[in-house]
Short mmCIF file of C-alpha atoms in Angstrom, two decimals:
data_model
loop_
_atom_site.label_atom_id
_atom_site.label_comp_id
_atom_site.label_asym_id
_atom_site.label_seq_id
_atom_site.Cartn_x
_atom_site.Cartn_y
_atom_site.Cartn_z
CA UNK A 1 0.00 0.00 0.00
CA UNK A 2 1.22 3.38 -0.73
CA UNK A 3 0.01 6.78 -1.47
CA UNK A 4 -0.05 8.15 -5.16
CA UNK A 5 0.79 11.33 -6.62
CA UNK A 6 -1.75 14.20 -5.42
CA UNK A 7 -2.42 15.20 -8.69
CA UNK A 8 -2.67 11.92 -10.41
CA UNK A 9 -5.11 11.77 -12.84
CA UNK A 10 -20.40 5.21 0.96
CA UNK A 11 -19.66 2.51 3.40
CA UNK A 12 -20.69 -1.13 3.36
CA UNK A 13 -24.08 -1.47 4.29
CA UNK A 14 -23.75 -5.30 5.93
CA UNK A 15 -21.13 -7.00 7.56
CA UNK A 16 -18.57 -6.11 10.14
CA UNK A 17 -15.62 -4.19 8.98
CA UNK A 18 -12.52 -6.37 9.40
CA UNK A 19 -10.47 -4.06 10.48
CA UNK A 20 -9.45 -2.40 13.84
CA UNK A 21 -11.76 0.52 15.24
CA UNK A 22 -10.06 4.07 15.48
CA UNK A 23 -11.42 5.19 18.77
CA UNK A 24 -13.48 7.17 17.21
CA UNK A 25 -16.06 7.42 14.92
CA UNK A 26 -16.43 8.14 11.05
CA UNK A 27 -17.05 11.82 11.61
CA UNK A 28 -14.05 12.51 13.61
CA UNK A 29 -11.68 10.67 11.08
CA UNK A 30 -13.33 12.67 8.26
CA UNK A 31 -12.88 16.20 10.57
CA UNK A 32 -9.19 14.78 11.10
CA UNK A 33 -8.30 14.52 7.58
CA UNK A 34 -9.83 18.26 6.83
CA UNK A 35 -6.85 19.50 8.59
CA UNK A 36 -4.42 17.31 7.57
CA UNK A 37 -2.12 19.58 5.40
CA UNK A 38 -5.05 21.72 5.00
CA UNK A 39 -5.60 25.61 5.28
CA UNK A 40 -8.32 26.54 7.63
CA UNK A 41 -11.77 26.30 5.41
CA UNK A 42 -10.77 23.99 3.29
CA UNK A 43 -13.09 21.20 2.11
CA UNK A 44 -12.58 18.10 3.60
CA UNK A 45 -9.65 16.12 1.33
CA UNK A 46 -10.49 13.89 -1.31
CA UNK A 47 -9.28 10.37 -1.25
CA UNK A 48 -9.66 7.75 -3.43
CA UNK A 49 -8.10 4.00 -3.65
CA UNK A 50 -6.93 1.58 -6.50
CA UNK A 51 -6.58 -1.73 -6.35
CA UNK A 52 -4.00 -3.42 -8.81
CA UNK A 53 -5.89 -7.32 -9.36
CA UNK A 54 -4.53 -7.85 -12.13
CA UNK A 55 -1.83 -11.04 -11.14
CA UNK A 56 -2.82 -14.36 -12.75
CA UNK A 57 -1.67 -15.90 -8.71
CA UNK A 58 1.35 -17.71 -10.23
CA UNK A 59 3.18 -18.65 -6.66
CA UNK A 60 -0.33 -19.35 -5.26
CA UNK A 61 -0.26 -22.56 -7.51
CA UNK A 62 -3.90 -23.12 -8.72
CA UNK A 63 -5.80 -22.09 -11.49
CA UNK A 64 -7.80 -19.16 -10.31
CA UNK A 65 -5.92 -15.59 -9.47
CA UNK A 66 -5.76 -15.57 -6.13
CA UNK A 67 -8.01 -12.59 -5.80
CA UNK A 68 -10.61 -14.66 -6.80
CA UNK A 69 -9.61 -17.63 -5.20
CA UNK A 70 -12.81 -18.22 -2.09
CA UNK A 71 -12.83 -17.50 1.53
CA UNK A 72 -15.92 -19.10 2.88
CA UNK A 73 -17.34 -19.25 -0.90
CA UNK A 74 -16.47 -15.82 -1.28
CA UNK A 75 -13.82 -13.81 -3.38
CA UNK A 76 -11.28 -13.03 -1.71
CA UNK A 77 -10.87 -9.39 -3.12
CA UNK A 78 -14.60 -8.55 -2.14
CA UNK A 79 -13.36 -8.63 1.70
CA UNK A 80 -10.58 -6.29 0.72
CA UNK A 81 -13.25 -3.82 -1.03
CA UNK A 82 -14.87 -4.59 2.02
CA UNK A 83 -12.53 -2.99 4.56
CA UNK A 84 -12.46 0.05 2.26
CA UNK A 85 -16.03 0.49 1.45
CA UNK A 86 -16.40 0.37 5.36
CA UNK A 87 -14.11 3.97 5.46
CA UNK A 88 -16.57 6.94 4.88
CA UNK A 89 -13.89 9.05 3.67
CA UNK A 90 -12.85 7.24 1.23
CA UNK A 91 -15.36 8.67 -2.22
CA UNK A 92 -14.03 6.00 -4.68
CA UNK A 93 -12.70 2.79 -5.23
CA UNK A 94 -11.31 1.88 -9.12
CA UNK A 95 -10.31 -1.79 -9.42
CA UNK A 96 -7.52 -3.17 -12.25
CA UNK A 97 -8.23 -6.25 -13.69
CA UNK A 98 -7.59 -8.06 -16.69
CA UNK A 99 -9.75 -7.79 -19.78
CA UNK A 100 -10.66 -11.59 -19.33
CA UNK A 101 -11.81 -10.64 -15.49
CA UNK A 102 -13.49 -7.34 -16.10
CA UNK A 103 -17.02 -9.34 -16.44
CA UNK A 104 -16.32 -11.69 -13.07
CA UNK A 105 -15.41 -8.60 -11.27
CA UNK A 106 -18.63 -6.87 -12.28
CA UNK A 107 -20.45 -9.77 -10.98
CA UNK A 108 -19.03 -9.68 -7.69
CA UNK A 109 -19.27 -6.30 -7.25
CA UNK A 110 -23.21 -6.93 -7.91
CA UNK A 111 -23.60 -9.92 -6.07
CA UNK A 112 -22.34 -9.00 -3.08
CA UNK A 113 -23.72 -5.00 -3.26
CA UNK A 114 -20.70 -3.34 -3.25
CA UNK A 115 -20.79 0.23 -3.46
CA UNK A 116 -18.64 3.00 -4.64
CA UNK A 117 -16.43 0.70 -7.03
CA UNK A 118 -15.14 1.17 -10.30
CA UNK A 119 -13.24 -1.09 -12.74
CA UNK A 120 -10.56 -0.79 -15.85
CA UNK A 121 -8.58 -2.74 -17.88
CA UNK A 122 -5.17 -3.51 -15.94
CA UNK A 123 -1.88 -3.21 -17.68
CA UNK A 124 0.92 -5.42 -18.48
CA UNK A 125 2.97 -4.38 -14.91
CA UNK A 126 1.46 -3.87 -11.97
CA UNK A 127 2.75 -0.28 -12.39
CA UNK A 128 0.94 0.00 -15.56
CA UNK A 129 -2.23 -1.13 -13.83
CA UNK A 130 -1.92 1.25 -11.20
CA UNK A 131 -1.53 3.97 -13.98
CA UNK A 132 -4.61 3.06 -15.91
CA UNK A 133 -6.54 3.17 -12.27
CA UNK A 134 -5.40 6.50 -12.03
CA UNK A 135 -6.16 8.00 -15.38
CA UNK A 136 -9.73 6.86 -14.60
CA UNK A 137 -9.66 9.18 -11.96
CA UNK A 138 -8.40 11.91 -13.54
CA UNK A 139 -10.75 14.72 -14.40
CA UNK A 140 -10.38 15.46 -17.65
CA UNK A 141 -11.50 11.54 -18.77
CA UNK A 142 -15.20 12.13 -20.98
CA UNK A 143 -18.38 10.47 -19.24
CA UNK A 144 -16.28 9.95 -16.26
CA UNK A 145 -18.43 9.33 -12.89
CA UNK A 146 -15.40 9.98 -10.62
CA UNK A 147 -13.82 13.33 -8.75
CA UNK A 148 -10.35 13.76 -9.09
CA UNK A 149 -8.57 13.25 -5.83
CA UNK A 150 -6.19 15.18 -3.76
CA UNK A 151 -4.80 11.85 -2.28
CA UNK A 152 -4.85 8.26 -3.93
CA UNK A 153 -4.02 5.41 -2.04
CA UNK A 154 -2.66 1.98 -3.52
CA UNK A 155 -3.55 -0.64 -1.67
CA UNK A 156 -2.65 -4.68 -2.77
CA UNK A 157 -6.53 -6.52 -3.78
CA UNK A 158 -4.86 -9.38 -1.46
CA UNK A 159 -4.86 -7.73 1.41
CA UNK A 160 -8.02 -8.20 3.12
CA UNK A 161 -7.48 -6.90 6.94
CA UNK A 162 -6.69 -3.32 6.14
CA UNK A 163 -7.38 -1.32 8.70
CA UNK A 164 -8.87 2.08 9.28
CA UNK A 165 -6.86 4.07 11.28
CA UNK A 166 -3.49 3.03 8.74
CA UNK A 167 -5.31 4.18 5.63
CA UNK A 168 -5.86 7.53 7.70
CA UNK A 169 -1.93 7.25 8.65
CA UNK A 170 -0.99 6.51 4.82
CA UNK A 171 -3.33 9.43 3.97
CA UNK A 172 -1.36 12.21 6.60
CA UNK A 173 1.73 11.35 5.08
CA UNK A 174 1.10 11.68 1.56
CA UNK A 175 0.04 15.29 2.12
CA UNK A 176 3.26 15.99 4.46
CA UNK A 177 5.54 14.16 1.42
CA UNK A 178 4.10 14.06 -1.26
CA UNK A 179 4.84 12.08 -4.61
CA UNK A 180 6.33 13.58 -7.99
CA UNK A 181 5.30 12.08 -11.82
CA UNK A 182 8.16 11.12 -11.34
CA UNK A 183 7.81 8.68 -8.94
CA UNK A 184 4.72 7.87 -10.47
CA UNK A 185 6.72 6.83 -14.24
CA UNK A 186 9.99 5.36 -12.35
CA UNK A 187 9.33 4.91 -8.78
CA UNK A 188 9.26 1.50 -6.40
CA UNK A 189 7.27 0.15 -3.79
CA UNK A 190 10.74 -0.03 -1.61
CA UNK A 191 11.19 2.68 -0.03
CA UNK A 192 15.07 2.61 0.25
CA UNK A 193 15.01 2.50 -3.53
CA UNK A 194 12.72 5.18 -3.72
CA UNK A 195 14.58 7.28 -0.92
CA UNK A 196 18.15 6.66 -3.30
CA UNK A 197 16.41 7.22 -6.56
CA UNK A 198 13.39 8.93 -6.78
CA UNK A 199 14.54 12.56 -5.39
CA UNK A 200 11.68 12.73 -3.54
CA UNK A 201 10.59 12.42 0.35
CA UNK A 202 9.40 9.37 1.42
CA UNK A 203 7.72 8.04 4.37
CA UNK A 204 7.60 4.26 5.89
CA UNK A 205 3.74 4.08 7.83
CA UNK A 206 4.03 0.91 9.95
CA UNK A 207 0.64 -1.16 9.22
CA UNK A 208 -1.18 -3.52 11.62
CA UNK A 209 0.35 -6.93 12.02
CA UNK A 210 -2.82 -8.17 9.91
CA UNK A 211 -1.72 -6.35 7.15
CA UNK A 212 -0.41 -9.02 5.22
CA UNK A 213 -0.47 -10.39 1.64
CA UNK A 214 -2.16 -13.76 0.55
CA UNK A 215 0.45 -15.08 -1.24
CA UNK A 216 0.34 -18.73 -1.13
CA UNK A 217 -2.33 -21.45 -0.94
CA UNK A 218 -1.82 -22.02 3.07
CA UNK A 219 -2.42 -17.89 3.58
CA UNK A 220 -5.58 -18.61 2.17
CA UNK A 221 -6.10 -20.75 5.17
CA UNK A 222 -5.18 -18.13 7.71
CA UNK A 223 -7.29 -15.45 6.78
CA UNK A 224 -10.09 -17.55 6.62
CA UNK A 225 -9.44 -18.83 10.11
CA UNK A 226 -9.50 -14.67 11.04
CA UNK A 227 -12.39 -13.99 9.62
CA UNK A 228 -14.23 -17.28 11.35
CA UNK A 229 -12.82 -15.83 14.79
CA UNK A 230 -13.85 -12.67 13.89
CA UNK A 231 -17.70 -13.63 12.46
CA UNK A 232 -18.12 -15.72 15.76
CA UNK A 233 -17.85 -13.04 18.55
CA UNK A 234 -21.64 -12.77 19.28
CA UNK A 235 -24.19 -15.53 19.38
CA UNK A 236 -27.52 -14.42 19.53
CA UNK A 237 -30.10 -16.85 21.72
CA UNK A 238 -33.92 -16.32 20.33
CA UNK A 239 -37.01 -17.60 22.37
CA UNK A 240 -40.35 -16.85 23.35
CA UNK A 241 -40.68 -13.44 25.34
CA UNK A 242 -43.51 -14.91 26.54
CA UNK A 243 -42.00 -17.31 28.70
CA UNK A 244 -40.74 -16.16 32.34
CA UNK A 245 -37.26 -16.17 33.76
CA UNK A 246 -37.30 -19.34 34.71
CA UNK A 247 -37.63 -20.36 30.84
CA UNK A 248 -35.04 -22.85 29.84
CA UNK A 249 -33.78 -21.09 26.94
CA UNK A 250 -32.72 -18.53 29.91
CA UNK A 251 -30.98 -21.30 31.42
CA UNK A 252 -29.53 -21.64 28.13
CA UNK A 253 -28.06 -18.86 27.52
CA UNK A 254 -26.51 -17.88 31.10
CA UNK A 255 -24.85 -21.36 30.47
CA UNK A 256 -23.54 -19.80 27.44
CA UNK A 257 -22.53 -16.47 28.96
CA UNK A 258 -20.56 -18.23 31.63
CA UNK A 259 -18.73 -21.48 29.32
CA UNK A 260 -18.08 -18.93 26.59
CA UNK A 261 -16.88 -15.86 28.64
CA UNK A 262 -14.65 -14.81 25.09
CA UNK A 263 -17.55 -14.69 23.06
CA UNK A 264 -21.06 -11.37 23.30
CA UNK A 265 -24.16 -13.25 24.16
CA UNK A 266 -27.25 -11.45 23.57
CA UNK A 267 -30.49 -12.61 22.94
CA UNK A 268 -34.00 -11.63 20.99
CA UNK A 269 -37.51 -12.32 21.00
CA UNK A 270 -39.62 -13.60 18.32
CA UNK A 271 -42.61 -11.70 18.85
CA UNK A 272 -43.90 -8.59 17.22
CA UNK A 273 -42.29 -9.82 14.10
CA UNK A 274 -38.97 -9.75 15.29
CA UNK A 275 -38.89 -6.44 16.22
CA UNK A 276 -35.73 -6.53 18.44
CA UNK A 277 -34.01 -8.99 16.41
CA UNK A 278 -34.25 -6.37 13.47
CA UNK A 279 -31.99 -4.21 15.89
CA UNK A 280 -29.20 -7.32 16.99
CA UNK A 281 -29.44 -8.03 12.98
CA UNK A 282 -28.54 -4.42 11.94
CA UNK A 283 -25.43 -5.08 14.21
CA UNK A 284 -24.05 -7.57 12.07
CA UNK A 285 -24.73 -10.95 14.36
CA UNK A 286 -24.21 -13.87 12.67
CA UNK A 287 -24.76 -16.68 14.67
CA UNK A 288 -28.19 -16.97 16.38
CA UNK A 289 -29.52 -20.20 18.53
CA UNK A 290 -33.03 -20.79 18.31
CA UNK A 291 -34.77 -22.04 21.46
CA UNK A 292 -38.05 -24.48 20.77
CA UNK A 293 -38.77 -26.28 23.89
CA UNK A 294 -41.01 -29.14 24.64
CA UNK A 295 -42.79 -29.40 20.93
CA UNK A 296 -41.92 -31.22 17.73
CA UNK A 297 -42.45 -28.68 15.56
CA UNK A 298 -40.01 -25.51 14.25
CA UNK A 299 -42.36 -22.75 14.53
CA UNK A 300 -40.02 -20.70 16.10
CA UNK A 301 -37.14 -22.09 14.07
CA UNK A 302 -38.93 -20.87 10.28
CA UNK A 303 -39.71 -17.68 11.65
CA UNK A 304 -35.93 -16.67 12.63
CA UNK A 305 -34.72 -18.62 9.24
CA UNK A 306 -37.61 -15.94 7.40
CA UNK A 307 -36.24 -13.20 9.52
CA UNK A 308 -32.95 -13.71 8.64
CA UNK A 309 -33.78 -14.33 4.62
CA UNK A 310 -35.71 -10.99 4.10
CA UNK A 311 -32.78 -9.41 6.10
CA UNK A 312 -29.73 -10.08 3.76
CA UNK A 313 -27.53 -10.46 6.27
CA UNK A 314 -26.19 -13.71 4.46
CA UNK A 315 -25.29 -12.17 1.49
CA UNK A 316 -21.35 -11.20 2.93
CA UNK A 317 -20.85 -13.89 5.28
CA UNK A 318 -22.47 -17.35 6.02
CA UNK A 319 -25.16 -17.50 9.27
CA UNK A 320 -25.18 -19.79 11.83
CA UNK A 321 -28.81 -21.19 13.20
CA UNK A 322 -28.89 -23.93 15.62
CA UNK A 323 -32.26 -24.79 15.93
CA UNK A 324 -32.47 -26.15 20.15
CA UNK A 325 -35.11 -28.51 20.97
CA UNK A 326 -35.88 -30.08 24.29
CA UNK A 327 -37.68 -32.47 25.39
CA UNK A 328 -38.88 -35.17 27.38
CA UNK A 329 -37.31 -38.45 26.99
CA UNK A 330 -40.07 -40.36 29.44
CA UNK A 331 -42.86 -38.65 27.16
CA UNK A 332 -41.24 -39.37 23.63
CA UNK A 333 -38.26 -41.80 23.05
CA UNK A 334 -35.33 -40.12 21.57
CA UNK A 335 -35.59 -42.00 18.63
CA UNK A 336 -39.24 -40.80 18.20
CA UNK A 337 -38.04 -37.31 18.74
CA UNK A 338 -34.86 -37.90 15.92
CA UNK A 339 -37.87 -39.00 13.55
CA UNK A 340 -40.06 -35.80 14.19
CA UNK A 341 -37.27 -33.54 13.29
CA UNK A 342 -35.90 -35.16 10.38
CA UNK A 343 -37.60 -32.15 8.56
CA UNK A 344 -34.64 -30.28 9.19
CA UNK A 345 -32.20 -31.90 6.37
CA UNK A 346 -34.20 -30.91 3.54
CA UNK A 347 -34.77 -27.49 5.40
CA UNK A 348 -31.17 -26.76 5.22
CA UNK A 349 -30.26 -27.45 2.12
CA UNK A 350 -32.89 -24.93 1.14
CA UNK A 351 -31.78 -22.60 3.39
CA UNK A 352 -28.25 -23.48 2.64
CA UNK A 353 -28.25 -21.73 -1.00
CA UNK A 354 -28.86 -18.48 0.96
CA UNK A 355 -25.79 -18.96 2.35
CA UNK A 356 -27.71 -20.06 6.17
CA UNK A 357 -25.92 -22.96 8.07
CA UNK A 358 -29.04 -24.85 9.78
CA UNK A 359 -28.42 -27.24 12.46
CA UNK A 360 -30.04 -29.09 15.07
CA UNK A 361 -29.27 -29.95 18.86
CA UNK A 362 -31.90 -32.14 20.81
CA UNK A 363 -31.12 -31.55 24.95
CA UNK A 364 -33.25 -33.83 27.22
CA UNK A 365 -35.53 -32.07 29.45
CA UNK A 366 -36.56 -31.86 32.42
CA UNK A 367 -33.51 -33.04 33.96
CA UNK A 368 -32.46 -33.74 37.89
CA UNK A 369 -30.17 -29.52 38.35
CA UNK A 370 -26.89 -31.68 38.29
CA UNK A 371 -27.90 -33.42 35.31
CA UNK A 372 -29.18 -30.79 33.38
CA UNK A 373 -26.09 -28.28 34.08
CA UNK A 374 -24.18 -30.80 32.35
CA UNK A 375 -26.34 -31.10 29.55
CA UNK A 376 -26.55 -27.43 28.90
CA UNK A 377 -22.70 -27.27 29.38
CA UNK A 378 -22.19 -29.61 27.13
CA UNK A 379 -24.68 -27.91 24.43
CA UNK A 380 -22.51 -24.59 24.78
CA UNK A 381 -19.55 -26.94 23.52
CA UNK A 382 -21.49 -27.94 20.60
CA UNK A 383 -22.74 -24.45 19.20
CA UNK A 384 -19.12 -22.72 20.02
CA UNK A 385 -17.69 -25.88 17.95
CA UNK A 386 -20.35 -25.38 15.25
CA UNK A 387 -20.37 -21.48 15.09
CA UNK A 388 -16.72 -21.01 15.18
CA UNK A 389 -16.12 -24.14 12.17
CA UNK A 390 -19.16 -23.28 10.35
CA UNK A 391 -18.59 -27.10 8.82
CA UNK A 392 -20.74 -27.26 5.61
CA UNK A 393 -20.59 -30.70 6.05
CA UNK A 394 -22.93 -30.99 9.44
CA UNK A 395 -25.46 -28.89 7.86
CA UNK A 396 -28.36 -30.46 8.62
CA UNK A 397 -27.62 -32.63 11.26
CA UNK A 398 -29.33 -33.37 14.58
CA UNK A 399 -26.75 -33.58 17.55
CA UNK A 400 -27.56 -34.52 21.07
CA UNK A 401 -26.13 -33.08 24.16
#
């Protein structure tokens, strides 16, 4: 990532931002950069970004570019326009790719509602690509949609866990230094290079340790173990209102808060058409249990599962539901129960092409307090296990605790 010459030539609306918060918000980040190497008066600065993703992913060693390549079925570059979209100040976003990409990369720009994002025709170098990103921000191109910028920043379309408050850094810097054309025809990305040859002043902004490159097949891996841990910090717990304290899906969920003291446990009601869920939805939660307790059907179940399908709220990352049932084994045999809820594997795989992982977890009820603790403790095991793996390949299944 680096900052391009001054004079070169909306955020996401779902999903958390994977990058680090600033310590404060949007408005103050935007008020900072109105004074950054600013007269008093001045309009806020304007920034733009360009992503060179134009590499055919030789060292990654497979057949797709590895900003295509998926992270939880999803290109990898859309969590990198991600990140950006998510900074306010930031007015627009031009993508390089090759001509043989340019109609993939429209796709996923559609599919997955990306705002604020532009693409052209990447060169032969990487240099070249970042040139032709440019010029499509310049103001002078015909039937152009874009402002010229003050400040462009160049940021790698394989580097998904940008964050914030190094953008804003990057951003500082480039108005204290500067860049030449010069640097823009001849210059490097290493800065002792660029110190020795470029004549110019250059500046090294130390990034996040996140802030690294997929290069090879195994960091494909890694970041999509980060953005598992980072999807899984909340679990939802939805039941009744209508039931007191003493409700079992209470018991539930203190269980939950207690066993999983690392992880935000809220929980919603189902009533008044989801109402309060709307709110915990808004907030980007992705994993939600669903309490049903002493009945064989999934009332409660198909009205979080509609919920969460007229929400959108799959369409960046994939939802966990764990659908809880308890019940009485002296009433109905487990094996009974298993047979009543077999419903659920044809469920999920509907489900499952809206990008919803359904599961099921029977827990015997009433229990003696001993016995039932370790029941509950042991369902908290199960949905951490299933919420922090999101394993495709249980989708549908009924587990017992």
């Amino acid at each position: 990532m680096e900052p391009g010459p001054p004079g070169g030539s909306r955020p996401a609306e779902r999903g958390p931002c994977l990058s680090s918060p600033l310590g404060a918000d949007q408005a103050a980040s935007a008020s900072l950069l109105s004074t950054a190497g600013a007269e008093p008066g001045r309009r806020p600065l304007a920034v733009a970004a360009v992503l060179p993703a134009g590499g055919c992913g030789e060292r990654m060693g497979v057949p797709t570019p590895k900003q295509f390549c998926p992270i939880l079925e999803r290109p990898l570059i859309s969590y990198t326009l991600q990140a950006l979209e998510s900074v306010c100040w930031i007015k627009d976003i031009v993508v390089a790719v090759t001509g043989e990409n340019i109609e993939a990369m429209n796709g996923i720009i559609q599919k997955y509602q990306h705002k604020r994002i532009s693409v052209v025709e990447a060169g032969v170098t990487r240099h070249r690509s970042i040139f032709n990103g440019l010029k499509a921000l310049a103001e002078d191109q015909p039937n152009s949609k874009l402002c010229k910028p003050e400040v462009v920043i160049i940021h790698d379309a394989v580097r998904p866990f940008v964050e914030e408050d190094v953008l804003l850094k990057v951003v500082i810097a480039t108005k204290e230094h500067g860049c030449s054309d010069y640097d823009l025809e001849f210059g490097t990305e290493c800065l002792q290079l660029a110190l020795k040859y470029c004549h110019t002043k250059a500046k090294l902004v130390e990034g996040s340790p996140d802030l690294w490159k997929v290069t090879y097949k195994r960091d494909l891996y890694a970041a999509e173990s980060i953005i598992k841990e980072r999807i899984s910090q909340e679990i939802c717990v939805v039941m009744d209102s209508k039931e007191g304290e003493e409700h079992i899906g209470h018991l539930l969920e203190e269980v939950l808060k207690s066993e999983l003291n690392h992880v935000k446990v809220t929980s919603g009601a189902l009533c008044h058409a989801g109402g309060d869920l709307q709110q915990i939805i808004l907030e980007q939660c992705y994993n939600f249990v669903c309490v049903n307790v002493m009945t064989s059907d999934f009332q409660e179940t198909q009205k979080l599962l509609s919920i969460l399908e007229e929400s959108n709220l799959s369409i960046l990352y994939p939802v966990v539901v764990v659908s809880v049932h308890f019940f009485d084994v002296k009433l109905v045999p487990l094996s009974q129960k298993m047979e009543n809820l077999m419903w659920i594997r044809g469920f999920a795989k509907e489900v499952r092409k809206r990008n919803i992982l359904l599961y099921g977890l029977l827990i015997c009820y009433p229990q003696d307090e001993q016995k039932l603790q370790e029941s509950l403790r042991q369902a908290a095991v199960i949905i951490a296990a299933l919420i922090k793996e999101r394993n495709s390949g249980l989708v549908g299944q009924l587990l017992v605790a």
